[in-house]
Amino acid sequence: MNAVMEPSEWVELRDLNTLRVASVARYYVEVTDNESLRAALAWADANQYRILILGGGSNLVFDGDFDGLVIRICIRARYWEDVSDGEATLVLGAGENWHDAVLYAAGSGYRGIENLALIPGTAGAAPVQNIGAYGVELCDTLVSVTALDRHTGELVKLAGQECQFAYRNSLFKEQPGQYVITDIRLRLSRHRPLQLGYKDLQEYLGDFAPSDIDVMDVVEAVMAVRRRKLPDPMTLPNVGSFFKNPVVTNAEFDRLRALFPEVVGYPQPEGVKLAAAWLIDQSGWKGFRNSHVGVHNRQALVLINHSGGTGADILSLAKEIRESVKARYGVKLEMEPGVVSQAVRE
Protein backbone atom coordinates (compact mmCIF):
# COMPACT_ATOMS: atom_id res chain seq x y z
CA MET A 1 0.00 0.00 0.00
CA ASN A 2 1.48 3.34 -0.99
CA ALA A 3 2.00 6.25 1.38
CA VAL A 4 -1.29 7.90 0.43
CA MET A 5 -3.16 4.72 1.32
CA GLU A 6 -1.31 3.93 4.54
CA PRO A 7 -4.00 2.81 7.03
CA SER A 8 -4.79 4.64 10.23
CA GLU A 9 -4.17 2.84 13.52
CA TRP A 10 -6.37 2.35 16.57
CA VAL A 11 -9.51 3.92 15.10
CA GLU A 12 -12.70 4.14 17.18
CA LEU A 13 -15.70 2.76 15.28
CA ARG A 14 -18.48 4.01 17.58
CA ASP A 15 -19.60 6.62 15.03
CA LEU A 16 -19.39 4.13 12.15
CA ASN A 17 -22.07 1.72 13.37
CA THR A 18 -25.71 2.61 13.96
CA LEU A 19 -25.81 0.82 17.32
CA ARG A 20 -23.05 3.21 18.43
CA VAL A 21 -21.21 0.38 20.13
CA ALA A 22 -17.62 1.17 21.07
CA SER A 23 -15.07 -0.87 19.14
CA VAL A 24 -11.50 -0.08 18.11
CA ALA A 25 -10.02 -1.18 14.78
CA ARG A 26 -6.34 -2.05 14.86
CA TYR A 27 -6.10 -0.63 11.32
CA TYR A 28 -8.62 1.33 9.27
CA VAL A 29 -8.75 2.66 5.73
CA GLU A 30 -11.35 4.17 3.41
CA VAL A 31 -11.33 3.13 -0.26
CA THR A 32 -12.85 5.23 -3.04
CA ASP A 33 -12.19 3.12 -6.13
CA ASN A 34 -11.30 -0.39 -7.25
CA GLU A 35 -7.57 0.20 -7.22
CA SER A 36 -7.48 1.47 -3.64
CA LEU A 37 -9.65 -1.49 -2.66
CA ARG A 38 -7.17 -3.89 -4.26
CA ALA A 39 -4.30 -2.13 -2.51
CA ALA A 40 -6.00 -2.37 0.88
CA LEU A 41 -6.73 -6.07 0.44
CA ALA A 42 -3.17 -6.73 -0.70
CA TRP A 43 -1.76 -4.90 2.33
CA ALA A 44 -3.90 -6.95 4.71
CA ASP A 45 -2.95 -10.21 2.99
CA ALA A 46 0.75 -9.35 3.01
CA ASN A 47 0.61 -8.61 6.73
CA GLN A 48 -1.72 -11.52 7.54
CA TYR A 49 -4.44 -9.33 9.00
CA ARG A 50 -8.07 -10.26 8.97
CA ILE A 51 -10.38 -7.97 7.05
CA LEU A 52 -13.75 -6.43 7.83
CA ILE A 53 -15.62 -4.75 4.98
CA LEU A 54 -17.69 -1.88 6.35
CA GLY A 55 -20.42 0.11 4.64
CA GLY A 56 -22.89 2.12 6.69
CA GLY A 57 -22.52 -0.08 9.77
CA SER A 58 -26.30 -0.46 9.95
CA ASN A 59 -26.41 -4.26 10.13
CA LEU A 60 -23.55 -5.13 12.47
CA VAL A 61 -23.04 -5.75 16.17
CA PHE A 62 -19.46 -5.19 17.31
CA ASP A 63 -18.62 -7.59 20.12
CA GLY A 64 -15.22 -6.25 21.16
CA ASP A 65 -12.36 -4.63 19.27
CA PHE A 66 -11.17 -5.75 15.83
CA ASP A 67 -7.53 -6.75 15.58
CA GLY A 68 -7.27 -6.48 11.82
CA LEU A 69 -7.95 -4.09 8.93
CA VAL A 70 -11.37 -2.44 8.61
CA ILE A 71 -11.95 -1.36 5.01
CA ARG A 72 -14.75 1.16 4.68
CA ILE A 73 -16.24 1.19 1.18
CA CYS A 74 -16.62 4.78 -0.02
CA ILE A 75 -16.91 4.08 -3.76
CA ARG A 76 -19.29 6.72 -5.13
CA ALA A 77 -21.16 6.58 -8.43
CA ARG A 78 -24.73 7.25 -9.48
CA TYR A 79 -25.83 7.33 -13.11
CA TRP A 80 -28.31 5.90 -15.60
CA GLU A 81 -27.64 3.53 -18.47
CA ASP A 82 -29.72 1.54 -21.00
CA VAL A 83 -32.48 4.16 -20.96
CA SER A 84 -35.37 3.14 -23.25
CA ASP A 85 -39.17 2.91 -23.40
CA GLY A 86 -39.79 4.21 -19.91
CA GLU A 87 -37.18 1.92 -18.34
CA ALA A 88 -33.63 2.54 -17.24
CA THR A 89 -30.83 0.92 -15.28
CA LEU A 90 -29.60 2.81 -12.23
CA VAL A 91 -25.92 2.18 -11.48
CA LEU A 92 -24.86 2.79 -7.88
CA GLY A 93 -21.36 2.68 -6.45
CA ALA A 94 -21.15 0.50 -3.35
CA GLY A 95 -20.51 3.51 -1.11
CA GLU A 96 -23.65 5.40 -2.15
CA ASN A 97 -26.18 6.08 0.62
CA TRP A 98 -29.13 3.79 -0.04
CA HIS A 99 -31.92 6.15 1.02
CA ASP A 100 -30.45 8.97 -1.07
CA ALA A 101 -30.46 6.61 -4.06
CA VAL A 102 -34.15 5.81 -3.48
CA LEU A 103 -34.99 9.51 -3.40
CA TYR A 104 -32.95 10.09 -6.55
CA ALA A 105 -34.70 7.29 -8.45
CA ALA A 106 -38.19 8.34 -7.35
CA GLY A 107 -37.44 11.99 -7.99
CA SER A 108 -36.48 11.01 -11.54
CA GLY A 109 -39.87 9.31 -11.95
CA TYR A 110 -38.63 5.71 -11.82
CA ARG A 111 -40.39 3.01 -9.81
CA GLY A 112 -39.21 -0.21 -8.21
CA ILE A 113 -37.37 0.68 -4.99
CA GLU A 114 -39.65 3.32 -3.45
CA ASN A 115 -40.90 0.89 -0.77
CA LEU A 116 -37.30 0.58 0.43
CA ALA A 117 -37.01 4.24 1.41
CA LEU A 118 -35.34 5.15 4.70
CA ILE A 119 -33.56 1.81 5.06
CA PRO A 120 -30.16 2.76 6.48
CA GLY A 121 -26.91 1.64 4.93
CA THR A 122 -25.12 1.71 1.60
CA ALA A 123 -25.93 0.39 -1.86
CA GLY A 124 -23.13 -2.17 -1.62
CA ALA A 125 -24.56 -3.66 1.55
CA ALA A 126 -28.11 -3.89 0.17
CA PRO A 127 -27.61 -7.13 -1.83
CA VAL A 128 -25.87 -8.89 1.06
CA GLN A 129 -29.01 -8.78 3.15
CA ASN A 130 -31.41 -8.66 0.19
CA ILE A 131 -33.07 -5.74 1.94
CA GLY A 132 -36.84 -5.63 1.84
CA ALA A 133 -39.86 -3.77 3.17
CA TYR A 134 -43.58 -3.39 2.50
CA GLY A 135 -43.80 -6.19 -0.06
CA VAL A 136 -40.66 -5.31 -2.04
CA GLU A 137 -37.17 -6.83 -1.97
CA LEU A 138 -33.98 -5.63 -3.63
CA CYS A 139 -33.86 -8.77 -5.78
CA ASP A 140 -37.07 -7.63 -7.53
CA THR A 141 -35.11 -4.98 -9.46
CA LEU A 142 -31.46 -5.99 -9.20
CA VAL A 143 -29.92 -6.77 -12.59
CA SER A 144 -26.33 -7.41 -11.56
CA VAL A 145 -23.64 -6.88 -8.97
CA THR A 146 -20.02 -6.06 -9.72
CA ALA A 147 -17.65 -7.44 -7.09
CA LEU A 148 -14.01 -8.13 -6.50
CA ASP A 149 -13.50 -11.87 -6.15
CA ARG A 150 -10.88 -12.24 -3.42
CA HIS A 151 -10.07 -15.77 -4.56
CA THR A 152 -8.96 -14.63 -8.02
CA GLY A 153 -8.33 -10.91 -7.50
CA GLU A 154 -10.54 -10.17 -10.51
CA LEU A 155 -13.68 -8.07 -10.88
CA VAL A 156 -16.70 -10.20 -11.72
CA LYS A 157 -20.24 -9.29 -12.73
CA LEU A 158 -22.88 -11.52 -11.17
CA ALA A 159 -26.38 -11.51 -12.63
CA GLY A 160 -29.28 -11.30 -10.21
CA GLN A 161 -30.04 -15.03 -10.42
CA GLU A 162 -26.41 -15.84 -9.61
CA CYS A 163 -26.67 -13.96 -6.32
CA GLN A 164 -28.87 -16.72 -4.83
CA PHE A 165 -31.27 -14.29 -3.22
CA ALA A 166 -33.66 -15.49 -0.54
CA TYR A 167 -35.44 -13.88 2.39
CA ARG A 168 -32.77 -11.61 3.97
CA ASN A 169 -30.11 -13.81 2.44
CA SER A 170 -27.80 -14.03 -0.56
CA LEU A 171 -24.66 -15.62 -1.97
CA PHE A 172 -22.66 -12.83 -0.31
CA LYS A 173 -24.01 -13.71 3.11
CA GLU A 174 -23.54 -17.44 2.57
CA GLN A 175 -19.95 -17.01 1.37
CA PRO A 176 -18.64 -14.15 3.52
CA GLY A 177 -15.23 -12.87 2.58
CA GLN A 178 -15.16 -14.07 -1.02
CA TYR A 179 -16.75 -11.07 -2.71
CA VAL A 180 -16.39 -7.34 -2.09
CA ILE A 181 -19.20 -5.51 -3.89
CA THR A 182 -18.14 -2.41 -5.83
CA ASP A 183 -21.37 -1.46 -7.62
CA ILE A 184 -24.93 -2.63 -8.28
CA ARG A 185 -27.35 -2.21 -11.18
CA LEU A 186 -31.11 -1.87 -10.75
CA ARG A 187 -33.67 -2.03 -13.58
CA LEU A 188 -36.39 0.50 -12.88
CA SER A 189 -39.49 1.60 -14.78
CA ARG A 190 -41.75 4.62 -15.06
CA HIS A 191 -44.75 2.33 -15.46
CA ARG A 192 -44.13 -0.47 -12.96
CA PRO A 193 -47.22 -1.05 -10.74
CA LEU A 194 -46.87 0.51 -7.31
CA GLN A 195 -46.82 -1.98 -4.43
CA LEU A 196 -49.46 -0.78 -1.97
CA GLY A 197 -50.63 -4.04 -0.43
CA TYR A 198 -49.52 -3.30 3.13
CA LYS A 199 -52.19 -1.98 5.46
CA ASP A 200 -50.03 0.84 6.82
CA LEU A 201 -49.42 2.23 3.34
CA GLN A 202 -53.07 1.89 2.39
CA GLU A 203 -54.13 3.79 5.50
CA TYR A 204 -51.66 6.60 4.89
CA LEU A 205 -52.69 6.94 1.23
CA GLY A 206 -56.39 6.34 1.88
CA ASP A 207 -57.45 9.85 0.86
CA PHE A 208 -55.86 9.48 -2.58
CA ALA A 209 -57.59 7.96 -5.60
CA PRO A 210 -55.40 5.05 -6.78
CA SER A 211 -54.92 6.74 -10.15
CA ASP A 212 -53.58 9.87 -8.44
CA ILE A 213 -50.84 8.13 -6.44
CA ASP A 214 -47.36 8.57 -7.87
CA VAL A 215 -43.98 7.19 -6.87
CA MET A 216 -43.09 10.12 -4.62
CA ASP A 217 -46.39 9.68 -2.75
CA VAL A 218 -45.30 6.13 -1.94
CA VAL A 219 -41.89 7.33 -0.78
CA GLU A 220 -43.53 9.85 1.52
CA ALA A 221 -45.90 7.20 2.87
CA VAL A 222 -43.09 4.73 3.54
CA MET A 223 -41.00 7.37 5.30
CA ALA A 224 -43.96 8.47 7.45
CA VAL A 225 -44.82 4.91 8.47
CA ARG A 226 -41.21 4.01 9.24
CA ARG A 227 -40.68 7.17 11.27
CA ARG A 228 -43.82 6.46 13.27
CA LYS A 229 -42.81 2.88 14.06
CA LEU A 230 -39.02 2.85 14.03
CA PRO A 231 -36.54 5.00 15.96
CA ASP A 232 -34.02 7.09 14.06
CA PRO A 233 -30.57 5.52 14.63
CA MET A 234 -29.11 9.01 14.86
CA THR A 235 -31.13 9.72 18.01
CA LEU A 236 -31.69 6.22 19.42
CA PRO A 237 -29.00 3.76 18.29
CA ASN A 238 -30.34 0.58 16.66
CA VAL A 239 -29.93 -1.64 13.60
CA GLY A 240 -33.59 -1.76 12.61
CA SER A 241 -35.21 -5.19 12.67
CA PHE A 242 -33.00 -7.38 14.83
CA PHE A 243 -34.71 -10.70 14.08
CA LYS A 244 -35.98 -12.33 10.90
CA ASN A 245 -39.59 -13.39 10.60
CA PRO A 246 -39.36 -17.18 11.06
CA VAL A 247 -40.94 -19.50 8.49
CA VAL A 248 -42.58 -22.68 9.80
CA THR A 249 -44.34 -25.59 8.11
CA ASN A 250 -48.10 -25.54 7.66
CA ALA A 251 -48.38 -28.32 10.24
CA GLU A 252 -46.34 -26.33 12.76
CA PHE A 253 -48.50 -23.27 12.15
CA ASP A 254 -51.65 -25.31 12.74
CA ARG A 255 -50.13 -26.50 16.05
CA LEU A 256 -49.36 -22.93 17.08
CA ARG A 257 -52.78 -21.65 16.06
CA ALA A 258 -54.48 -24.35 18.12
CA LEU A 259 -52.57 -23.18 21.20
CA PHE A 260 -52.48 -19.46 20.36
CA PRO A 261 -55.45 -18.53 18.14
CA GLU A 262 -54.20 -14.95 17.69
CA VAL A 263 -50.82 -15.97 16.25
CA VAL A 264 -49.92 -13.86 13.21
CA GLY A 265 -48.82 -15.68 10.07
CA TYR A 266 -48.57 -15.10 6.34
CA PRO A 267 -48.76 -17.97 3.80
CA GLN A 268 -45.57 -18.59 1.84
CA PRO A 269 -44.68 -21.14 -0.85
CA GLU A 270 -42.55 -23.01 1.71
CA GLY A 271 -44.93 -22.73 4.68
CA VAL A 272 -46.09 -19.85 6.86
CA LYS A 273 -44.08 -16.78 7.80
CA LEU A 274 -44.65 -15.80 11.43
CA ALA A 275 -44.49 -12.22 12.68
CA ALA A 276 -41.43 -12.16 14.90
CA ALA A 277 -42.57 -8.84 16.39
CA TRP A 278 -45.80 -10.48 17.59
CA LEU A 279 -43.91 -13.40 19.15
CA ILE A 280 -41.55 -11.04 20.99
CA ASP A 281 -44.35 -8.71 22.08
CA GLN A 282 -46.48 -11.57 23.39
CA SER A 283 -43.46 -12.89 25.27
CA GLY A 284 -43.41 -9.66 27.26
CA TRP A 285 -40.38 -7.89 25.78
CA LYS A 286 -41.85 -4.88 24.01
CA GLY A 287 -40.72 -1.74 25.84
CA PHE A 288 -38.27 -3.62 28.08
CA ARG A 289 -35.21 -1.70 29.27
CA ASN A 290 -32.30 -2.41 31.53
CA SER A 291 -29.61 0.09 32.43
CA HIS A 292 -27.99 0.11 28.96
CA VAL A 293 -30.09 -1.59 26.26
CA GLY A 294 -33.68 -2.50 25.60
CA VAL A 295 -36.53 -3.19 23.18
CA HIS A 296 -38.30 -0.33 21.47
CA ASN A 297 -41.70 0.50 22.92
CA ARG A 298 -43.39 0.79 19.50
CA GLN A 299 -41.66 -2.01 17.57
CA ALA A 300 -40.65 -5.20 19.34
CA LEU A 301 -38.25 -6.18 16.54
CA VAL A 302 -35.96 -3.26 17.33
CA LEU A 303 -33.31 -3.55 20.01
CA ILE A 304 -32.00 -0.19 21.22
CA ASN A 305 -28.79 0.98 22.82
CA HIS A 306 -30.13 3.80 24.96
CA SER A 307 -27.29 4.31 27.43
CA GLY A 308 -23.90 3.33 26.07
CA GLY A 309 -24.33 -0.43 26.03
CA THR A 310 -21.71 -2.77 24.64
CA GLY A 311 -22.08 -5.37 21.93
CA ALA A 312 -22.12 -7.98 24.68
CA ASP A 313 -25.09 -6.18 26.29
CA ILE A 314 -27.03 -6.26 23.02
CA LEU A 315 -26.21 -9.90 22.32
CA SER A 316 -27.11 -10.93 25.88
CA LEU A 317 -30.53 -9.32 25.53
CA ALA A 318 -31.03 -10.93 22.13
CA LYS A 319 -30.20 -14.33 23.64
CA GLU A 320 -32.76 -13.82 26.43
CA ILE A 321 -35.43 -12.88 23.90
CA ARG A 322 -34.68 -15.88 21.71
CA GLU A 323 -34.78 -18.26 24.65
CA SER A 324 -38.05 -16.76 25.87
CA VAL A 325 -39.76 -17.10 22.48
CA LYS A 326 -38.42 -20.65 22.05
CA ALA A 327 -39.72 -21.66 25.47
CA ARG A 328 -43.18 -20.15 24.91
CA TYR A 329 -43.80 -20.98 21.24
CA GLY A 330 -41.20 -23.57 20.27
CA VAL A 331 -40.02 -21.20 17.52
CA LYS A 332 -36.38 -20.31 16.94
CA LEU A 333 -35.62 -16.69 16.06
CA GLU A 334 -32.68 -15.87 13.83
CA MET A 335 -30.78 -12.60 14.10
CA GLU A 336 -30.61 -10.29 11.06
CA PRO A 337 -27.40 -8.35 11.84
CA GLY A 338 -24.00 -9.95 11.65
CA VAL A 339 -21.77 -10.16 14.69
CA VAL A 340 -18.19 -8.92 14.52
CA SER A 341 -16.33 -10.78 17.25
CA GLN A 342 -12.89 -9.86 18.44
CA ALA A 343 -10.48 -11.19 15.86
CA VAL A 344 -6.94 -12.29 16.67
CA ARG A 345 -4.01 -12.16 14.30
CA GLU A 346 -3.48 -15.46 12.53
Coordinates of C-alpha atoms in Angstrom, one line a residue:
M1 CA 0.0 0.0 0.0
N2 CA 1.5 3.3 -1.0
A3 CA 2.0 6.2 1.4
V4 CA -1.3 7.9 0.4
M5 CA -3.2 4.7 1.3
E6 CA -1.3 3.9 4.5
P7 CA -4.0 2.8 7.0
S8 CA -4.8 4.6 10.2
E9 CA -4.2 2.8 13.5
W10 CA -6.4 2.4 16.6
V11 CA -9.5 3.9 15.1
E12 CA -12.7 4.1 17.2
L13 CA -15.7 2.8 15.3
R14 CA -18.5 4.0 17.6
D15 CA -19.6 6.6 15.0
L16 CA -19.4 4.1 12.2
N17 CA -22.1 1.7 13.4
T18 CA -25.7 2.6 14.0
L19 CA -25.8 0.8 17.3
R20 CA -23.0 3.2 18.4
V21 CA -21.2 0.4 20.1
A22 CA -17.6 1.2 21.1
S23 CA -15.1 -0.9 19.1
V24 CA -11.5 -0.1 18.1
A25 CA -10.0 -1.2 14.8
R26 CA -6.3 -2.1 14.9
Y27 CA -6.1 -0.6 11.3
Y28 CA -8.6 1.3 9.3
V29 CA -8.7 2.7 5.7
E30 CA -11.4 4.2 3.4
V31 CA -11.3 3.1 -0.3
T32 CA -12.8 5.2 -3.0
D33 CA -12.2 3.1 -6.1
N34 CA -11.3 -0.4 -7.3
E35 CA -7.6 0.2 -7.2
S36 CA -7.5 1.5 -3.6
L37 CA -9.6 -1.5 -2.7
R38 CA -7.2 -3.9 -4.3
A39 CA -4.3 -2.1 -2.5
A40 CA -6.0 -2.4 0.9
L41 CA -6.7 -6.1 0.4
A42 CA -3.2 -6.7 -0.7
W43 CA -1.8 -4.9 2.3
A44 CA -3.9 -6.9 4.7
D45 CA -3.0 -10.2 3.0
A46 CA 0.7 -9.4 3.0
N47 CA 0.6 -8.6 6.7
Q48 CA -1.7 -11.5 7.5
Y49 CA -4.4 -9.3 9.0
R50 CA -8.1 -10.3 9.0
I51 CA -10.4 -8.0 7.1
L52 CA -13.8 -6.4 7.8
I53 CA -15.6 -4.7 5.0
L54 CA -17.7 -1.9 6.4
G55 CA -20.4 0.1 4.6
G56 CA -22.9 2.1 6.7
G57 CA -22.5 -0.1 9.8
S58 CA -26.3 -0.5 10.0
N59 CA -26.4 -4.3 10.1
L60 CA -23.5 -5.1 12.5
V61 CA -23.0 -5.8 16.2
F62 CA -19.5 -5.2 17.3
D63 CA -18.6 -7.6 20.1
G64 CA -15.2 -6.3 21.2
D65 CA -12.4 -4.6 19.3
F66 CA -11.2 -5.8 15.8
D67 CA -7.5 -6.8 15.6
G68 CA -7.3 -6.5 11.8
L69 CA -8.0 -4.1 8.9
V70 CA -11.4 -2.4 8.6
I71 CA -12.0 -1.4 5.0
R72 CA -14.7 1.2 4.7
I73 CA -16.2 1.2 1.2
C74 CA -16.6 4.8 0.0
I75 CA -16.9 4.1 -3.8
R76 CA -19.3 6.7 -5.1
A77 CA -21.2 6.6 -8.4
R78 CA -24.7 7.2 -9.5
Y79 CA -25.8 7.3 -13.1
W80 CA -28.3 5.9 -15.6
E81 CA -27.6 3.5 -18.5
D82 CA -29.7 1.5 -21.0
V83 CA -32.5 4.2 -21.0
S84 CA -35.4 3.1 -23.3
D85 CA -39.2 2.9 -23.4
G86 CA -39.8 4.2 -19.9
E87 CA -37.2 1.9 -18.3
A88 CA -33.6 2.5 -17.2
T89 CA -30.8 0.9 -15.3
L90 CA -29.6 2.8 -12.2
V91 CA -25.9 2.2 -11.5
L92 CA -24.9 2.8 -7.9
G93 CA -21.4 2.7 -6.5
A94 CA -21.2 0.5 -3.4
G95 CA -20.5 3.5 -1.1
E96 CA -23.7 5.4 -2.1
N97 CA -26.2 6.1 0.6
W98 CA -29.1 3.8 0.0
H99 CA -31.9 6.1 1.0
D100 CA -30.5 9.0 -1.1
A101 CA -30.5 6.6 -4.1
V102 CA -34.2 5.8 -3.5
L103 CA -35.0 9.5 -3.4
Y104 CA -33.0 10.1 -6.6
A105 CA -34.7 7.3 -8.5
A106 CA -38.2 8.3 -7.3
G107 CA -37.4 12.0 -8.0
S108 CA -36.5 11.0 -11.5
G109 CA -39.9 9.3 -11.9
Y110 CA -38.6 5.7 -11.8
R111 CA -40.4 3.0 -9.8
G112 CA -39.2 -0.2 -8.2
I113 CA -37.4 0.7 -5.0
E114 CA -39.6 3.3 -3.4
N115 CA -40.9 0.9 -0.8
L116 CA -37.3 0.6 0.4
A117 CA -37.0 4.2 1.4
L118 CA -35.3 5.1 4.7
I119 CA -33.6 1.8 5.1
P120 CA -30.2 2.8 6.5
G121 CA -26.9 1.6 4.9
T122 CA -25.1 1.7 1.6
A123 CA -25.9 0.4 -1.9
G124 CA -23.1 -2.2 -1.6
A125 CA -24.6 -3.7 1.5
A126 CA -28.1 -3.9 0.2
P127 CA -27.6 -7.1 -1.8
V128 CA -25.9 -8.9 1.1
Q129 CA -29.0 -8.8 3.2
N130 CA -31.4 -8.7 0.2
I131 CA -33.1 -5.7 1.9
G132 CA -36.8 -5.6 1.8
A133 CA -39.9 -3.8 3.2
Y134 CA -43.6 -3.4 2.5
G135 CA -43.8 -6.2 -0.1
V136 CA -40.7 -5.3 -2.0
E137 CA -37.2 -6.8 -2.0
L138 CA -34.0 -5.6 -3.6
C139 CA -33.9 -8.8 -5.8
D140 CA -37.1 -7.6 -7.5
T141 CA -35.1 -5.0 -9.5
L142 CA -31.5 -6.0 -9.2
V143 CA -29.9 -6.8 -12.6
S144 CA -26.3 -7.4 -11.6
V145 CA -23.6 -6.9 -9.0
T146 CA -20.0 -6.1 -9.7
A147 CA -17.7 -7.4 -7.1
L148 CA -14.0 -8.1 -6.5
D149 CA -13.5 -11.9 -6.1
R150 CA -10.9 -12.2 -3.4
H151 CA -10.1 -15.8 -4.6
T152 CA -9.0 -14.6 -8.0
G153 CA -8.3 -10.9 -7.5
E154 CA -10.5 -10.2 -10.5
L155 CA -13.7 -8.1 -10.9
V156 CA -16.7 -10.2 -11.7
K157 CA -20.2 -9.3 -12.7
L158 CA -22.9 -11.5 -11.2
A159 CA -26.4 -11.5 -12.6
G160 CA -29.3 -11.3 -10.2
Q161 CA -30.0 -15.0 -10.4
E162 CA -26.4 -15.8 -9.6
C163 CA -26.7 -14.0 -6.3
Q164 CA -28.9 -16.7 -4.8
F165 CA -31.3 -14.3 -3.2
A166 CA -33.7 -15.5 -0.5
Y167 CA -35.4 -13.9 2.4
R168 CA -32.8 -11.6 4.0
N169 CA -30.1 -13.8 2.4
S170 CA -27.8 -14.0 -0.6
L171 CA -24.7 -15.6 -2.0
F172 CA -22.7 -12.8 -0.3
K173 CA -24.0 -13.7 3.1
E174 CA -23.5 -17.4 2.6
Q175 CA -20.0 -17.0 1.4
P176 CA -18.6 -14.2 3.5
G177 CA -15.2 -12.9 2.6
Q178 CA -15.2 -14.1 -1.0
Y179 CA -16.7 -11.1 -2.7
V180 CA -16.4 -7.3 -2.1
I181 CA -19.2 -5.5 -3.9
T182 CA -18.1 -2.4 -5.8
D183 CA -21.4 -1.5 -7.6
I184 CA -24.9 -2.6 -8.3
R185 CA -27.4 -2.2 -11.2
L186 CA -31.1 -1.9 -10.7
R187 CA -33.7 -2.0 -13.6
L188 CA -36.4 0.5 -12.9
S189 CA -39.5 1.6 -14.8
R190 CA -41.7 4.6 -15.1
H191 CA -44.8 2.3 -15.5
R192 CA -44.1 -0.5 -13.0
P193 CA -47.2 -1.1 -10.7
L194 CA -46.9 0.5 -7.3
Q195 CA -46.8 -2.0 -4.4
L196 CA -49.5 -0.8 -2.0
G197 CA -50.6 -4.0 -0.4
Y198 CA -49.5 -3.3 3.1
K199 CA -52.2 -2.0 5.5
D200 CA -50.0 0.8 6.8
L201 CA -49.4 2.2 3.3
Q202 CA -53.1 1.9 2.4
E203 CA -54.1 3.8 5.5
Y204 CA -51.7 6.6 4.9
L205 CA -52.7 6.9 1.2
G206 CA -56.4 6.3 1.9
D207 CA -57.4 9.8 0.9
F208 CA -55.9 9.5 -2.6
A209 CA -57.6 8.0 -5.6
P210 CA -55.4 5.0 -6.8
S211 CA -54.9 6.7 -10.1
D212 CA -53.6 9.9 -8.4
I213 CA -50.8 8.1 -6.4
D214 CA -47.4 8.6 -7.9
V215 CA -44.0 7.2 -6.9
M216 CA -43.1 10.1 -4.6
D217 CA -46.4 9.7 -2.7
V218 CA -45.3 6.1 -1.9
V219 CA -41.9 7.3 -0.8
E220 CA -43.5 9.9 1.5
A221 CA -45.9 7.2 2.9
V222 CA -43.1 4.7 3.5
M223 CA -41.0 7.4 5.3
A224 CA -44.0 8.5 7.4
V225 CA -44.8 4.9 8.5
R226 CA -41.2 4.0 9.2
R227 CA -40.7 7.2 11.3
R228 CA -43.8 6.5 13.3
K229 CA -42.8 2.9 14.1
L230 CA -39.0 2.8 14.0
P231 CA -36.5 5.0 16.0
D232 CA -34.0 7.1 14.1
P233 CA -30.6 5.5 14.6
M234 CA -29.1 9.0 14.9
T235 CA -31.1 9.7 18.0
L236 CA -31.7 6.2 19.4
P237 CA -29.0 3.8 18.3
N238 CA -30.3 0.6 16.7
V239 CA -29.9 -1.6 13.6
G240 CA -33.6 -1.8 12.6
S241 CA -35.2 -5.2 12.7
F242 CA -33.0 -7.4 14.8
F243 CA -34.7 -10.7 14.1
K244 CA -36.0 -12.3 10.9
N245 CA -39.6 -13.4 10.6
P246 CA -39.4 -17.2 11.1
V247 CA -40.9 -19.5 8.5
V248 CA -42.6 -22.7 9.8
T249 CA -44.3 -25.6 8.1
N250 CA -48.1 -25.5 7.7
A251 CA -48.4 -28.3 10.2
E252 CA -46.3 -26.3 12.8
F253 CA -48.5 -23.3 12.2
D254 CA -51.6 -25.3 12.7
R255 CA -50.1 -26.5 16.0
L256 CA -49.4 -22.9 17.1
R257 CA -52.8 -21.7 16.1
A258 CA -54.5 -24.3 18.1
L259 CA -52.6 -23.2 21.2
F260 CA -52.5 -19.5 20.4
P261 CA -55.5 -18.5 18.1
E262 CA -54.2 -14.9 17.7
V263 CA -50.8 -16.0 16.2
V264 CA -49.9 -13.9 13.2
G265 CA -48.8 -15.7 10.1
Y266 CA -48.6 -15.1 6.3
P267 CA -48.8 -18.0 3.8
Q268 CA -45.6 -18.6 1.8
P269 CA -44.7 -21.1 -0.8
E270 CA -42.5 -23.0 1.7
G271 CA -44.9 -22.7 4.7
V272 CA -46.1 -19.8 6.9
K273 CA -44.1 -16.8 7.8
L274 CA -44.6 -15.8 11.4
A275 CA -44.5 -12.2 12.7
A276 CA -41.4 -12.2 14.9
A277 CA -42.6 -8.8 16.4
W278 CA -45.8 -10.5 17.6
L279 CA -43.9 -13.4 19.1
I280 CA -41.6 -11.0 21.0
D281 CA -44.3 -8.7 22.1
Q282 CA -46.5 -11.6 23.4
S283 CA -43.5 -12.9 25.3
G284 CA -43.4 -9.7 27.3
W285 CA -40.4 -7.9 25.8
K286 CA -41.8 -4.9 24.0
G287 CA -40.7 -1.7 25.8
F288 CA -38.3 -3.6 28.1
R289 CA -35.2 -1.7 29.3
N290 CA -32.3 -2.4 31.5
S291 CA -29.6 0.1 32.4
H292 CA -28.0 0.1 29.0
V293 CA -30.1 -1.6 26.3
G294 CA -33.7 -2.5 25.6
V295 CA -36.5 -3.2 23.2
H296 CA -38.3 -0.3 21.5
N297 CA -41.7 0.5 22.9
R298 CA -43.4 0.8 19.5
Q299 CA -41.7 -2.0 17.6
A300 CA -40.6 -5.2 19.3
L301 CA -38.3 -6.2 16.5
V302 CA -36.0 -3.3 17.3
L303 CA -33.3 -3.6 20.0
I304 CA -32.0 -0.2 21.2
N305 CA -28.8 1.0 22.8
H306 CA -30.1 3.8 25.0
S307 CA -27.3 4.3 27.4
G308 CA -23.9 3.3 26.1
G309 CA -24.3 -0.4 26.0
T310 CA -21.7 -2.8 24.6
G311 CA -22.1 -5.4 21.9
A312 CA -22.1 -8.0 24.7
D313 CA -25.1 -6.2 26.3
I314 CA -27.0 -6.3 23.0
L315 CA -26.2 -9.9 22.3
S316 CA -27.1 -10.9 25.9
L317 CA -30.5 -9.3 25.5
A318 CA -31.0 -10.9 22.1
K319 CA -30.2 -14.3 23.6
E320 CA -32.8 -13.8 26.4
I321 CA -35.4 -12.9 23.9
R322 CA -34.7 -15.9 21.7
E323 CA -34.8 -18.3 24.7
S324 CA -38.0 -16.8 25.9
V325 CA -39.8 -17.1 22.5
K326 CA -38.4 -20.6 22.1
A327 CA -39.7 -21.7 25.5
R328 CA -43.2 -20.2 24.9
Y329 CA -43.8 -21.0 21.2
G330 CA -41.2 -23.6 20.3
V331 CA -40.0 -21.2 17.5
K332 CA -36.4 -20.3 16.9
L333 CA -35.6 -16.7 16.1
E334 CA -32.7 -15.9 13.8
M335 CA -30.8 -12.6 14.1
E336 CA -30.6 -10.3 11.1
P337 CA -27.4 -8.4 11.8
G338 CA -24.0 -9.9 11.6
V339 CA -21.8 -10.2 14.7
V340 CA -18.2 -8.9 14.5
S341 CA -16.3 -10.8 17.2
Q342 CA -12.9 -9.9 18.4
A343 CA -10.5 -11.2 15.9
V344 CA -6.9 -12.3 16.7
R345 CA -4.0 -12.2 14.3
E346 CA -3.5 -15.5 12.5

